Tab-separated table of C-alpha atoms in Angstrom:
chain	number	residue	atom	x	y	z
A	1	MET	CA	83.616	-20.145	115.697
A	2	MET	CA	80.442	-18.144	115.471
A	3	THR	CA	80.831	-17.099	119.082
A	4	ARG	CA	84.365	-15.794	118.440
A	5	ARG	CA	83.208	-13.633	115.529
A	6	ILE	CA	80.406	-12.183	117.636
A	7	MET	CA	82.879	-11.357	120.385
A	8	GLN	CA	85.236	-9.619	117.930
A	9	LYS	CA	82.397	-7.510	116.523
A	10	LYS	CA	81.317	-6.504	120.047
A	11	TRP	CA	84.926	-5.597	120.932
A	12	ARG	CA	85.308	-3.434	117.779
A	13	LEU	CA	81.964	-1.743	118.457
A	14	GLY	CA	82.988	-1.007	122.027
A	15	LEU	CA	86.329	0.414	120.871
A	16	SER	CA	84.567	2.678	118.320
A	17	ILE	CA	82.163	3.942	120.967
A	18	ALA	CA	85.078	4.568	123.344
A	19	LEU	CA	86.989	6.532	120.680
A	20	TRP	CA	83.848	8.531	119.857
A	21	LEU	CA	83.334	9.369	123.550
A	22	VAL	CA	86.969	10.442	123.863
A	23	SER	CA	86.607	12.700	120.802
A	24	VAL	CA	83.417	14.241	122.144
A	25	HIS	CA	85.095	14.781	125.489
A	26	LEU	CA	88.080	16.455	123.863
A	27	ILE	CA	85.847	18.751	121.830
A	28	CYS	CA	83.819	19.650	124.915
A	29	ALA	CA	86.964	20.180	126.932
A	30	HIS	CA	88.361	22.471	124.248
A	31	ASN	CA	85.201	24.531	124.017
A	32	GLU	CA	84.296	24.336	127.671
A	33	LYS	CA	84.162	27.560	129.548
A	34	SER	CA	85.861	27.503	132.898
A	35	PRO	CA	83.509	28.538	135.693
A	36	THR	CA	86.028	31.195	136.683
A	37	ALA	CA	87.195	32.300	133.230
A	38	LEU	CA	87.027	35.867	131.825
A	39	SER	CA	85.595	35.647	128.296
A	40	ILE	CA	85.530	38.532	125.792
A	41	LYS	CA	83.256	38.296	122.795
A	42	GLU	CA	84.098	40.465	119.815
A	43	GLY	CA	81.373	41.170	117.294
A	44	SER	CA	82.895	40.665	113.870
A	45	ASP	CA	79.733	41.291	111.919
A	46	ASP	CA	78.282	44.237	113.816
A	47	HIS	CA	80.904	46.794	114.813
A	48	SER	CA	78.303	48.957	116.459
A	49	LYS	CA	77.967	46.399	119.274
A	50	GLY	CA	81.632	46.812	120.245
A	51	GLU	CA	83.058	44.325	122.731
A	52	GLU	CA	80.988	42.402	125.301
A	53	THR	CA	82.632	41.247	128.528
A	54	LEU	CA	81.049	38.469	130.636
A	55	LEU	CA	82.036	37.776	134.212
A	56	GLU	CA	80.860	34.407	135.590
A	57	ASP	CA	80.608	33.223	139.201
A	58	GLU	CA	83.638	34.986	140.694
A	59	ASP	CA	85.001	38.532	140.888
A	60	SER	CA	87.688	39.290	138.287
A	61	GLU	CA	90.147	40.341	141.000
A	62	ASP	CA	90.106	36.731	142.377
A	63	LEU	CA	90.852	35.025	139.067
A	64	GLU	CA	94.138	33.194	138.526
A	65	VAL	CA	95.114	33.445	134.882
A	66	PHE	CA	97.332	30.646	133.586
A	67	ARG	CA	100.311	31.799	131.486
A	68	PRO	CA	100.800	29.253	128.667
A	69	THR	CA	104.088	28.703	126.884
A	70	ASP	CA	104.978	26.910	123.666
A	71	LYS	CA	105.010	23.562	125.595
A	72	TRP	CA	102.108	21.532	127.012
A	73	GLN	CA	101.518	22.193	130.732
A	74	THR	CA	99.005	20.833	133.205
A	75	LEU	CA	96.077	23.142	133.896
A	76	LYS	CA	94.982	23.248	137.535
A	77	PRO	CA	91.324	23.499	138.522
A	78	GLY	CA	90.027	27.051	138.760
A	79	GLN	CA	92.667	28.537	136.471
A	80	ALA	CA	91.555	30.800	133.617
A	81	VAL	CA	92.948	30.205	130.132
A	82	PRO	CA	93.599	33.154	127.749
A	83	ALA	CA	91.487	32.980	124.595
A	84	GLY	CA	93.336	31.500	121.618
A	85	SER	CA	95.257	28.907	123.712
A	86	HIS	CA	95.274	25.182	122.766
A	87	VAL	CA	93.648	22.832	125.346
A	88	ARG	CA	93.718	18.973	125.354
A	89	LEU	CA	92.825	16.082	127.670
A	90	ASN	CA	95.711	13.787	128.617
A	91	LEU	CA	94.171	10.258	128.348
A	92	GLN	CA	96.902	8.806	130.512
A	93	THR	CA	96.651	11.220	133.449
A	94	GLY	CA	93.064	12.395	132.917
A	95	GLN	CA	94.162	16.062	133.336
A	96	ARG	CA	93.735	18.980	131.002
A	97	GLU	CA	96.820	20.446	129.419
A	98	VAL	CA	97.323	23.813	127.694
A	99	LYS	CA	99.929	25.541	125.542
A	100	MET	CA	100.302	28.843	123.666
A	101	GLY	CA	98.486	29.213	120.372
A	102	GLU	CA	100.912	29.198	117.458
A	103	GLU	CA	98.975	31.819	115.524
A	104	GLU	CA	99.034	34.362	118.351
A	105	GLY	CA	101.790	37.035	118.518
A	106	LEU	CA	103.363	37.754	121.889
A	107	LYS	CA	104.551	41.004	123.298
A	108	TYR	CA	107.099	40.973	126.093
A	109	TRP	CA	107.369	43.531	128.838
A	110	LYS	CA	109.356	43.892	132.042
A	111	ASP	CA	107.806	44.252	135.498
A	112	GLY	CA	110.685	46.324	136.905
A	113	HIS	CA	112.488	43.391	138.562
A	114	GLY	CA	114.150	41.899	135.477
A	115	ARG	CA	111.468	39.122	134.986
A	116	GLN	CA	109.817	38.941	131.540
A	117	GLU	CA	106.115	38.290	131.212
A	118	THR	CA	104.111	37.746	128.064
A	119	MET	CA	101.057	39.644	126.931
A	120	ASN	CA	98.802	38.303	124.231
A	121	MET	CA	98.499	41.034	121.585
A	122	HIS	CA	95.202	39.790	120.245
A	123	SER	CA	93.507	38.600	123.429
A	124	PRO	CA	92.734	41.179	126.145
A	125	SER	CA	92.341	38.442	128.846
A	126	PHE	CA	93.937	40.205	131.838
A	127	THR	CA	92.839	40.583	135.415
A	128	ALA	CA	92.015	43.955	136.912
A	129	GLU	CA	95.008	43.593	139.234
A	130	GLU	CA	97.359	43.209	136.269
A	131	LEU	CA	95.898	46.256	134.517
A	132	LYS	CA	96.244	48.342	137.681
A	133	GLU	CA	99.860	47.265	138.080
A	134	ALA	CA	100.672	48.070	134.459
A	135	LEU	CA	99.054	51.522	134.795
A	136	LYS	CA	101.004	52.169	137.995
A	137	LYS	CA	104.280	51.329	136.273
A	138	PHE	CA	103.354	53.536	133.332
A	139	LYS	CA	102.676	56.508	135.621
A	140	GLU	CA	105.855	55.996	137.601
A	141	GLY	CA	107.893	55.887	134.367
A	142	MET	CA	109.657	52.669	135.323
A	143	ASP	CA	110.166	51.671	131.667
A	144	ASP	CA	113.139	54.013	131.209
A	145	PRO	CA	113.742	56.258	134.235
A	146	VAL	CA	117.199	57.341	133.036
A	147	GLY	CA	115.969	58.374	129.602
A	148	THR	CA	113.060	60.281	131.116
A	149	LYS	CA	115.369	62.299	133.342
A	150	GLN	CA	117.618	63.083	130.408
A	151	ASP	CA	114.629	64.307	128.405
A	152	GLU	CA	113.553	66.534	131.256
A	153	ASP	CA	117.054	68.009	131.549
A	154	ALA	CA	117.119	68.683	127.806
A	155	VAL	CA	113.798	70.534	128.012
A	156	ARG	CA	115.019	72.640	130.943
A	157	THR	CA	118.049	73.772	128.962
A	158	GLN	CA	115.868	74.951	126.062
A	159	PHE	CA	113.093	76.715	127.969
A	160	ARG	CA	112.948	79.072	130.900
A	161	PRO	CA	110.854	78.309	133.996
A	162	ILE	CA	107.371	79.804	134.034
A	163	ASP	CA	108.138	81.753	137.226
A	164	GLU	CA	110.976	83.607	135.535
A	165	LEU	CA	108.796	84.397	132.539
A	166	LYS	CA	106.078	85.785	134.811
A	167	LYS	CA	108.593	88.067	136.529
A	168	ASP	CA	109.864	89.352	133.180
A	169	MET	CA	106.316	90.052	131.993
A	170	GLU	CA	105.566	91.962	135.156
A	171	ALA	CA	108.709	94.014	134.672
A	172	LEU	CA	107.717	94.814	131.084
A	173	ASN	CA	104.249	95.925	132.131
A	174	MET	CA	105.821	98.407	134.507
A	175	PHE	CA	107.556	100.190	131.612
A	176	VAL	CA	104.739	100.343	129.053
A	177	GLU	CA	104.224	103.990	128.087
A	178	THR	CA	101.534	105.726	126.110
A	179	ASP	CA	102.449	108.122	123.310
A	180	ILE	CA	101.596	111.078	125.543
A	181	GLN	CA	103.933	109.809	128.256
A	182	VAL	CA	106.689	109.269	125.718
A	183	MET	CA	106.259	112.773	124.291
A	184	ARG	CA	106.312	114.293	127.776
A	185	ARG	CA	109.478	112.374	128.586
A	186	LEU	CA	111.109	113.546	125.334
A	187	LEU	CA	110.231	117.168	126.059
A	188	ASN	CA	111.694	116.850	129.548
A	189	GLN	CA	114.796	115.297	128.024
A	190	PHE	CA	115.118	118.254	125.664
A	191	ASN	CA	114.645	120.841	128.430
A	192	ASN	CA	116.987	119.125	130.852
A	193	THR	CA	120.019	121.330	131.477
A	194	SER	CA	122.272	118.276	131.629
A	195	SER	CA	121.185	117.066	128.174
A	196	THR	CA	123.787	117.298	125.440
A	197	THR	CA	123.119	118.476	121.910
A	198	GLU	CA	123.019	114.860	120.795
A	199	ASP	CA	120.383	114.100	123.443
A	200	LYS	CA	118.257	116.992	122.225
A	201	ILE	CA	118.558	115.961	118.579
A	202	THR	CA	117.538	112.424	119.506
A	203	ALA	CA	114.515	113.762	121.403
A	204	LEU	CA	113.429	115.864	118.404
A	205	LEU	CA	113.769	112.994	115.945
A	206	ASP	CA	111.730	110.729	118.236
A	207	LEU	CA	109.071	113.440	118.418
A	208	GLU	CA	109.023	113.680	114.622
A	209	TYR	CA	108.187	109.994	114.413
A	210	LEU	CA	105.254	110.416	116.814
A	211	VAL	CA	103.685	113.622	115.463
A	212	HIS	CA	102.823	112.016	112.128
A	213	GLN	CA	99.670	110.900	113.931
A	214	VAL	CA	97.082	113.665	114.072
A	215	ASP	CA	96.262	113.149	117.753
A	216	ASN	CA	99.898	113.173	118.800
A	217	ALA	CA	100.531	116.428	116.945
A	218	GLN	CA	97.559	118.026	118.699
A	219	ASN	CA	98.782	116.692	122.048
A	220	LEU	CA	102.166	118.251	121.337
A	221	VAL	CA	100.419	121.616	121.062
A	222	SER	CA	98.486	121.141	124.307
A	223	MET	CA	101.720	120.245	126.161
A	224	GLY	CA	103.453	123.386	124.952
A	225	GLY	CA	105.785	121.350	122.794
A	226	MET	CA	104.874	123.113	119.549
A	227	GLN	CA	106.081	126.466	120.826
A	228	LEU	CA	109.246	124.813	122.087
A	229	VAL	CA	109.939	123.399	118.615
A	230	ILE	CA	109.251	126.768	116.969
A	231	ASN	CA	111.692	128.493	119.331
A	232	VAL	CA	114.401	125.959	118.473
A	233	LEU	CA	114.339	127.320	114.905
A	234	ASN	CA	116.314	130.299	116.332
A	235	SER	CA	119.013	128.010	117.758
A	236	THR	CA	122.634	128.679	116.882
A	237	ASP	CA	123.178	124.961	116.304
A	238	ILE	CA	122.312	124.105	112.696
A	239	ARG	CA	121.567	120.484	113.585
A	240	LEU	CA	118.928	121.562	116.084
A	241	GLN	CA	117.454	123.957	113.503
A	242	GLU	CA	117.224	121.187	110.932
A	243	SER	CA	115.615	118.748	113.379
A	244	ALA	CA	113.121	121.335	114.650
A	245	ALA	CA	112.035	122.211	111.098
A	246	PHE	CA	111.584	118.482	110.423
A	247	VAL	CA	109.338	118.078	113.484
A	248	LEU	CA	107.341	121.172	112.591
A	249	GLY	CA	106.723	120.088	109.001
A	250	SER	CA	105.541	116.626	110.075
A	251	ALA	CA	103.273	117.998	112.809
A	252	VAL	CA	101.394	120.512	110.623
A	253	SER	CA	101.020	118.232	107.590
A	254	SER	CA	97.290	117.677	106.887
A	255	ASN	CA	96.453	118.887	110.398
A	256	PRO	CA	94.480	122.180	110.228
A	257	SER	CA	94.287	122.847	113.977
A	258	VAL	CA	98.064	122.440	114.348
A	259	GLN	CA	98.620	124.634	111.273
A	260	VAL	CA	96.718	127.424	113.021
A	261	GLU	CA	98.784	127.034	116.189
A	262	ALA	CA	102.014	127.115	114.173
A	263	ILE	CA	101.027	130.303	112.330
A	264	GLU	CA	99.978	131.983	115.563
A	265	GLY	CA	103.228	130.872	117.171
A	266	GLY	CA	105.316	132.668	114.523
A	267	ALA	CA	106.572	129.559	112.733
A	268	LEU	CA	106.243	130.968	109.213
A	269	GLN	CA	108.413	134.035	109.932
A	270	LYS	CA	111.191	131.901	111.424
A	271	LEU	CA	111.105	129.418	108.542
A	272	LEU	CA	111.357	132.184	105.936
A	273	THR	CA	114.287	133.612	107.883
A	274	LEU	CA	116.093	130.279	107.591
A	275	LEU	CA	115.444	130.285	103.837
A	276	ALA	CA	116.560	133.886	103.367
A	277	THR	CA	119.775	133.723	105.382
A	278	GLN	CA	122.956	131.812	104.768
A	279	GLN	CA	122.327	128.294	105.986
A	280	PRO	CA	123.506	124.819	104.961
A	281	ILE	CA	121.493	123.164	102.217
A	282	ALA	CA	120.247	120.511	104.672
A	283	VAL	CA	118.649	123.162	106.899
A	284	LYS	CA	117.032	124.925	103.940
A	285	LYS	CA	115.675	121.629	102.660
A	286	LYS	CA	113.889	120.872	105.947
A	287	ALA	CA	112.710	124.488	106.257
A	288	LEU	CA	111.235	124.362	102.748
A	289	PHE	CA	109.485	121.103	103.661
A	290	ALA	CA	107.937	122.799	106.712
A	291	VAL	CA	106.814	125.825	104.648
A	292	ALA	CA	105.153	123.597	102.049
A	293	SER	CA	103.338	121.614	104.768
A	294	LEU	CA	102.214	124.797	106.493
A	295	LEU	CA	100.813	126.409	103.311
A	296	ARG	CA	99.074	123.338	101.883
A	297	HIS	CA	95.256	123.711	101.949
A	298	PHE	CA	95.578	126.679	104.319
A	299	PRO	CA	94.672	129.925	102.485
A	300	PHE	CA	95.162	132.064	105.589
A	301	ALA	CA	98.791	130.913	105.798
A	302	GLN	CA	99.235	131.470	102.037
A	303	SER	CA	97.958	135.048	102.358
A	304	HIS	CA	100.303	135.581	105.290
A	305	PHE	CA	103.124	134.078	103.200
A	306	LEU	CA	102.592	136.695	100.470
A	307	LYS	CA	102.499	139.523	102.985
A	308	LEU	CA	105.809	138.403	104.503
A	309	GLY	CA	107.477	138.430	101.057
A	310	GLY	CA	107.632	134.667	100.769
A	311	VAL	CA	107.619	134.664	96.949
A	312	GLN	CA	110.630	136.965	96.885
A	313	VAL	CA	112.446	134.750	99.384
A	314	LEU	CA	111.845	131.715	97.159
A	315	SER	CA	112.917	133.662	94.078
A	316	GLU	CA	116.261	134.608	95.642
A	317	LEU	CA	116.728	131.053	96.916
A	318	PHE	CA	116.016	129.688	93.417
A	319	GLN	CA	118.777	131.858	91.918
A	320	THR	CA	121.350	131.251	94.643
A	321	PRO	CA	124.268	129.112	93.396
A	322	GLY	CA	124.387	125.674	94.979
A	323	THR	CA	120.644	125.412	95.561
A	324	GLU	CA	119.875	123.534	92.347
A	325	PRO	CA	118.574	120.467	94.277
A	326	LEU	CA	115.910	122.734	95.820
A	327	ARG	CA	114.583	124.257	92.604
A	328	VAL	CA	112.016	121.564	91.846
A	329	ARG	CA	110.789	121.737	95.445
A	330	ILE	CA	110.415	125.499	95.164
A	331	ILE	CA	108.322	125.475	91.998
A	332	THR	CA	106.246	122.626	93.437
A	333	VAL	CA	105.247	124.887	96.353
A	334	LEU	CA	104.176	127.604	93.918
A	335	TYR	CA	102.359	125.164	91.618
A	336	ASP	CA	100.385	123.683	94.518
A	337	MET	CA	99.219	127.130	95.599
A	338	ILE	CA	98.031	127.966	92.060
A	339	ILE	CA	96.174	124.684	91.540
A	340	GLU	CA	94.510	124.725	94.969
A	341	LYS	CA	92.827	128.020	94.200
A	342	GLU	CA	91.686	126.818	90.773
A	343	LEU	CA	90.275	123.574	92.136
A	344	ILE	CA	88.345	125.207	94.977
A	345	SER	CA	86.777	127.608	92.472
A	346	GLN	CA	85.769	124.777	90.125
A	347	VAL	CA	84.258	122.750	92.947
A	348	GLY	CA	82.287	125.787	94.051
A	349	MET	CA	80.497	125.910	90.716
A	350	ASP	CA	79.318	122.296	90.958
A	351	LEU	CA	78.185	122.194	94.564
A	352	ILE	CA	75.525	123.965	96.548
A	353	PRO	CA	77.647	126.419	98.544
A	354	ASP	CA	77.472	126.337	102.325
A	355	LEU	CA	78.887	128.760	104.859
A	356	SER	CA	82.207	126.915	105.262
A	357	HIS	CA	82.764	126.699	101.513
A	358	GLN	CA	81.921	130.361	101.084
A	359	GLU	CA	84.492	131.209	103.736
A	360	ARG	CA	87.157	129.158	101.975
A	361	LEU	CA	86.396	130.881	98.678
A	362	ARG	CA	86.726	134.242	100.406
A	363	GLN	CA	90.098	133.302	101.914
A	364	TYR	CA	91.481	131.979	98.618
A	365	ALA	CA	90.312	135.156	96.867
A	366	GLU	CA	92.700	137.093	99.064
A	367	VAL	CA	95.626	135.024	97.789
A	368	SER	CA	96.780	136.866	94.648
A	369	LEU	CA	99.760	134.732	93.751
A	370	ARG	CA	100.014	134.916	89.962
A	371	PRO	CA	100.573	138.667	89.658
A	372	VAL	CA	103.324	138.368	92.253
A	373	LEU	CA	104.940	135.514	90.289
A	374	VAL	CA	105.059	137.681	87.157
A	375	GLU	CA	106.466	140.572	89.143
A	376	GLN	CA	109.186	138.421	90.700
A	377	GLY	CA	110.312	137.101	87.291
A	378	TRP	CA	109.061	133.529	87.544
A	379	CYS	CA	107.940	133.538	83.879
A	380	SER	CA	111.612	133.310	82.924
A	381	LEU	CA	112.871	131.378	85.951
A	382	VAL	CA	110.711	128.261	85.592
A	383	PRO	CA	111.772	127.507	81.970
A	384	GLU	CA	115.360	127.031	83.196
A	385	ILE	CA	114.359	123.718	84.798
A	386	LEU	CA	113.558	122.230	81.379
A	387	ALA	CA	117.309	121.842	80.873
A	388	SER	CA	117.374	119.225	83.629
A	389	PRO	CA	118.030	115.647	82.475
A	390	GLU	CA	115.469	114.328	84.979
A	391	HIS	CA	112.048	113.526	83.542
A	392	ASP	CA	110.380	114.321	86.857
A	393	CYS	CA	111.883	117.825	86.920
A	394	ARG	CA	110.777	118.464	83.351
A	395	GLU	CA	107.251	117.306	84.112
A	396	LYS	CA	106.882	119.638	87.132
A	397	ALA	CA	108.323	122.565	85.176
A	398	LEU	CA	105.901	122.008	82.276
A	399	ARG	CA	102.927	121.818	84.635
A	400	THR	CA	103.988	125.040	86.367
A	401	LEU	CA	104.508	126.809	83.013
A	402	LEU	CA	101.015	125.809	81.920
A	403	ALA	CA	99.557	126.984	85.236
A	404	MET	CA	101.105	130.457	84.665
A	405	MET	CA	100.207	130.590	80.958
A	406	ALA	CA	97.494	133.249	81.346
A	407	GLN	CA	99.936	135.734	82.927
A	408	CYS	CA	103.166	134.666	81.185
A	409	GLN	CA	102.117	133.897	77.585
A	410	THR	CA	103.683	137.065	76.167
A	411	GLN	CA	107.005	136.442	77.911
A	412	TYR	CA	106.986	132.798	76.807
A	413	LYS	CA	106.742	133.876	73.146
A	414	GLN	CA	109.632	136.288	73.589
A	415	ASN	CA	111.855	133.642	75.150
A	416	PRO	CA	113.852	131.921	72.357
A	417	ALA	CA	115.498	129.527	74.813
A	418	LEU	CA	112.060	128.254	75.851
A	419	THR	CA	111.022	127.734	72.237
A	420	ALA	CA	114.203	125.800	71.482
A	421	SER	CA	113.813	123.688	74.607
A	422	LEU	CA	110.235	122.781	73.727
A	423	SER	CA	111.204	121.817	70.174
A	424	GLU	CA	114.011	119.587	71.414
A	425	LEU	CA	111.764	117.980	74.053
A	426	GLN	CA	109.149	117.193	71.402
A	427	LYS	CA	111.658	115.212	69.364
A	428	GLN	CA	113.014	113.333	72.401
A	429	TYR	CA	109.656	112.328	73.780
A	430	GLN	CA	108.240	111.360	70.399
A	431	GLU	CA	111.020	108.777	70.144
A	432	LEU	CA	110.483	107.658	73.757
A	433	VAL	CA	106.773	107.237	73.121
A	434	LEU	CA	107.508	104.957	70.163
A	435	THR	CA	109.716	102.890	72.468
A	436	GLU	CA	106.863	102.642	74.954
A	437	GLN	CA	104.460	101.554	72.238
A	438	ASP	CA	106.873	98.858	71.070
A	439	ILE	CA	106.623	97.224	74.494
A	440	GLY	CA	102.835	97.531	74.595
A	441	GLU	CA	102.375	100.771	76.613
A	442	GLN	CA	99.999	102.995	74.730
A	443	ASP	CA	99.503	105.637	77.438
A	444	GLY	CA	102.812	105.539	79.288
A	445	TYR	CA	104.693	108.152	81.290
A	446	PHE	CA	106.567	109.555	78.293
A	447	ALA	CA	103.313	109.960	76.391
A	448	GLU	CA	102.012	112.063	79.285
A	449	ILE	CA	105.062	114.341	79.207
A	450	LEU	CA	104.804	114.653	75.413
A	451	ALA	CA	101.194	115.776	75.825
A	452	LEU	CA	102.356	118.537	78.190
A	453	VAL	CA	105.008	119.704	75.701
A	454	ASP	CA	102.489	119.746	72.841
A	455	SER	CA	100.039	121.701	74.985
A	456	MET	CA	102.725	124.292	75.774
A	457	VAL	CA	103.564	124.740	72.099
A	458	VAL	CA	99.918	125.159	71.121
A	459	LYS	CA	99.000	127.586	73.920
A	460	MET	CA	102.139	129.701	73.467
A	461	HIS	CA	101.210	130.548	69.882
A	462	ARG	CA	97.501	130.874	70.467
A	463	VAL	CA	96.202	134.347	69.662
């Protein structure tokens, strides 16, 4: 009896040891590294270390990686197992078995022959040969060759080939012209005997656009184009006359050297002829623009203007029926001439005079405009503009009246229509000023005009 109990205890102890050995063997088998396996160690605590790859015993190109599924399969000797797979020892056969880890996600991809293979999304355990093959397929675009071709065709329909674009750019470069070349071409177009009147008008208008630049206007002179434009003022075609006057006015504006060339070329005489003779209002408008541009800040031209009877020409034009739209422009020319002389004299008192300033003072001294204005009856002509309903016209008339006050004060007092107009304007603008103040404008436009009216009233009755 005692012997049987001892035998049972020994048998139980042996069974426990056997089970323990099997457990240890299973744990070792699970954690064992295959002598040919590719192991990747990821540092979870220290990201700065990155990923460490260890190759043991054999070259990675010779490894045979086992592809596990969701069922247990026998693992052959020398086969590498992807990390994350489940491994066990079959106690009956003594062989290791492996299956896919349940927690791992799988990504399927095609190899171009219709066979599906699995790629572990979390475990980068692939041979170099597999990576090379995948890269080759990616480059060849075997994933969707039909879709790729369709995309390429769609792009071709939306964009032009680079070779065609290069040819177009070369063609454009061949036709790039400088302003001088354009002006020369326009002058040739104008002088061409086969050019129609429309062609010539187009050439002149294109020139007008270019000569706003100072350099282009000076280049027009050097090419002989200025004299050509001046001669066109004598044309029998009113459209050519109008266009030529437009070009001339734009070319001489704020351009002293071109102003000199225009005066020496006889431009002022021809412009005054257009203003003095029977011409359409459009021609006179452009001619008056050219005269104003030619006289501005050019005392020599202003003196020449007086000698040619320019004030009388403007006086007759002012009184001609149908020229009402030009009246404000006319008195603006006269006002500018008066103020320029006053300003240059005032500046001369504040600055140390140099030779150029002394010369300008001498030239302006030769321009005796105000006595001529009185003689030509402008003391009674300018007040007529106060009847205009336009505030801008009234403002310019008031400024011109004040500028002529020293010579015209006596005639202003003797003009009952002027006195009545000023009284009526005072009432109107006093009400308009109150309207401005109601909306928060203390020094508005109407207040400025009212100040001019009040100044006229005061200075007219000053002894």
